[in-house]
Phi, psi and omega in degrees: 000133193264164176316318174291007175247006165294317180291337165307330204281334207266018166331284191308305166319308152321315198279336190261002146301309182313324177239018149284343153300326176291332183271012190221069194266134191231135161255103182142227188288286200279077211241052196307290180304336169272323171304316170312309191260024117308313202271330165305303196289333201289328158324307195273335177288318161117036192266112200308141163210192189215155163256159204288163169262326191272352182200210187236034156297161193220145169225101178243204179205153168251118185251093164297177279202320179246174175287159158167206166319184198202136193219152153294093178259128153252134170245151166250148197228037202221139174245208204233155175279072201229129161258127205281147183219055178273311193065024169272138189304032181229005197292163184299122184252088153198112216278141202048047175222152182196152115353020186301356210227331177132321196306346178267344170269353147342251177354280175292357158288333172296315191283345195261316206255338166291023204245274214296313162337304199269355166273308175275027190319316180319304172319305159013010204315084177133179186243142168261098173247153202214186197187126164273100189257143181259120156086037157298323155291340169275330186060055161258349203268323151335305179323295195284323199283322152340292168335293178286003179135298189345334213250335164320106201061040180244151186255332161227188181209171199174122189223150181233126152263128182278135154141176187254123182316298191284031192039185209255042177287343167285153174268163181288158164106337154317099173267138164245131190225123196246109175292157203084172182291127192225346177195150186277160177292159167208129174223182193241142127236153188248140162216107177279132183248149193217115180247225182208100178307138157205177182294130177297340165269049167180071167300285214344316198283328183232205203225129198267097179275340184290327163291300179337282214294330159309313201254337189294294174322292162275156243073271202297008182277322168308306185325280182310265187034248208236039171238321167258132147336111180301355159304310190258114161318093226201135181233138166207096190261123139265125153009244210212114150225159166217138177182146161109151183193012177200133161315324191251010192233159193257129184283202196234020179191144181224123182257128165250146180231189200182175184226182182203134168216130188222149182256034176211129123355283185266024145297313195286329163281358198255335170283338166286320168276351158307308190315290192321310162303323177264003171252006172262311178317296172302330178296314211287324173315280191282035180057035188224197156184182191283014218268095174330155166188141201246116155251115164309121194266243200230172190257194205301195188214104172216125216270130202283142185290328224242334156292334184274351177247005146298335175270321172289318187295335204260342161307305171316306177298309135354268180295312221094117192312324019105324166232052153230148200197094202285331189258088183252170201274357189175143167271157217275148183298320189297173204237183189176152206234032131295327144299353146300336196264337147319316179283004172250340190205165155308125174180184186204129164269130207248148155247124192255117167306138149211068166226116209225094168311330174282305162310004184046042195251029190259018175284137176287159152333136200004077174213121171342337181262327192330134207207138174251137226236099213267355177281016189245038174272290197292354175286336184256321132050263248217272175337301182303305158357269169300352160272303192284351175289318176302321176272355194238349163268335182287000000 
């Protein structure tokens, strides 16, 4: 029996990391209670790890038994500002927060494949080190695990996500592992529109941020349009606008927030710098202004070829060449702050279907309903394994 056929057995085991963890769901940096019972169970496996100084990331290592290589494995462990409406008895008791995205099976697909790593360590040729990352949805925690180190002496890096790039026309039990650009960059902008509040029956007396952030708003829309190539994949999404506490009053600011999503570097900078040129030009029109502010996410998520086809041949083995899936027609506009750790090293990000409709789990990604088709836990597992046993002999 090779190690990774180890991981069928630990099913039951996952799955019940998984929902202790669904039920205790944390958003950012700061994740007391999951860096606790992560660092309890990594205690109890006897599994070396350090906890992060900037956040509440966990970083370990495995050390084999023989010399070689040194490979990365990630989970990310931050949920969402969401109430959850599964109505599952396992649902999240923290009120307005959830697991809306997958991240608590992360965690526990991870903790199912450092069990069995750490039990043949000997066996090894080479070192596993791995990360519990924080604030994958701001797509700061990547950042910070950097920071702390993570990335030190490694050689490739390899992260699985649930749910299918390709929605859910894939069956569960799918891994899609794509070389190359698989997800677009994502980042956030704000625009505070700054007028002169007055009585909504005399505009004349002040300056209209509400109009303003109105014309700003279709406006920027022109940008995809008629600016970017129709060629170049490209997103530019409002939100969030918020301004006004009263019907009859005109206020004296309005906030817009937004997303920029892009698969090119200068795509991605030339819309950040539009947003900025048309919406100050237009406040200015209108006797108003502006105050920018660009928060940078992560740049394109692009998976190195010759890791993305060790992680599908070793997956193969696993699944069956039959639920692996190497192509897609264009990458997908959502984004991942894994793509800092691509840009330090070779590795590739795989996604695992767990989408079954009689099972109701074809909900999408942040959404109040979302569901995981929990019998594909020990399949991911079993996938991580089976890449470092394929990357640490080769």
């Amino acid at each position: 029996m090779t190690m990774w056929q180890e991981c069928e057995k630990l099913q039951d085991y996952i799955v019940g990391l998984r929902r202790d963890l669904h039920r205790i769901p944390e958003t950012g940096t700061d994740l007391p209670k999951t860096q606790a019972y992560i660092c309890a169970e990594l205690d109890r496996l006897g599994v070396s790890y350090a906890k992060n100084k900037g956040d509440s990331g966990i970083i370990g290592e495995i050390k084999g038994g023989k010399p070689g290589k040194t490979v990365l494995l990630r989970a990310d462990i931050d949920a969402l500002p969401i109430h959850e409406e599964t109505g599952l008895p396992f649902a999240s008791e923290h009120e307005g927060r959830m697991h809306a995205c997958g991240h608590d099976t992360h965690a526990a697909m991870l903790i199912g494949a450092l069990k069995v790593l750490n039990e043949h360590r000997e066996a090894l040729s080479g070192n596993v080190k791995f990360v519990f990352q924080t604030a994958e949805e701001i797509s700061k925690g990547s950042q910070i695990a950097i920071k702390e180190g993570v990335m030190d002496g490694v050689d490739a890096v390899f992260g699985i996500h649930i749910g299918s790039i390709l929605g859910p026309s894939l069956p569960s039990g799918t891994i899609s592992v794509v070389p190359g650009c698989c997800m677009a960059s994502f980042d956030r902008f704000v625009l505070t529109v700054k007028g002169n509040g007055c009585h909504g029956s005399t505009p004349e007396k002040g300056v209209d941020p509400v109009t303003i952030a109105c014309n700003i708003v279709l406006s920027l829309q022109e940008v995809i349009a008629r600016e970017i190539a129709g060629t170049k994949p490209a997103v530019l999404t409002v939100g969030m606008i918020n301004g006004g506490f009263a019907y009859n009053i005109i206020p004296s600011e309005v906030k817009i927030e937004g997303t920029i999503r892009a698969v090119e570097e200068s795509v991605r900078r030339q819309l950040a710098k539009r947003i900025e040129e048309i919406s100050k030009n237009i406040a200015a029109a209108f006797r108003g202004s502006v105050d920018f502010f660009m928060d940078w996410g992560a740049p394109p998520v692009i998976n190195d070829e010759k890791m993305a086809a060790l992680a599908a041949k070793a997956a193969a083995k696993v699944l069956g060449e039959e639920h692996v899936v190497t192509t897609q027609d264009a990458p997908n506009m959502g984004g991942e702050d894994f793509a800092y750790y691509l840009a330090e090293k070779p590795g590739a990000f795989m996604f695992l279907s767990s989408a079954d409709a009689a099972k109701h789990t074809d909900v999408p990604h942040h959404n109040p309903k979302f569901m995981v088709d929990e019998d594909v836990f020990s399949k991911g597992s079993a996938v991580f394994v089976s890449i470092v046993e394929d990357f640490l002999n080769n």
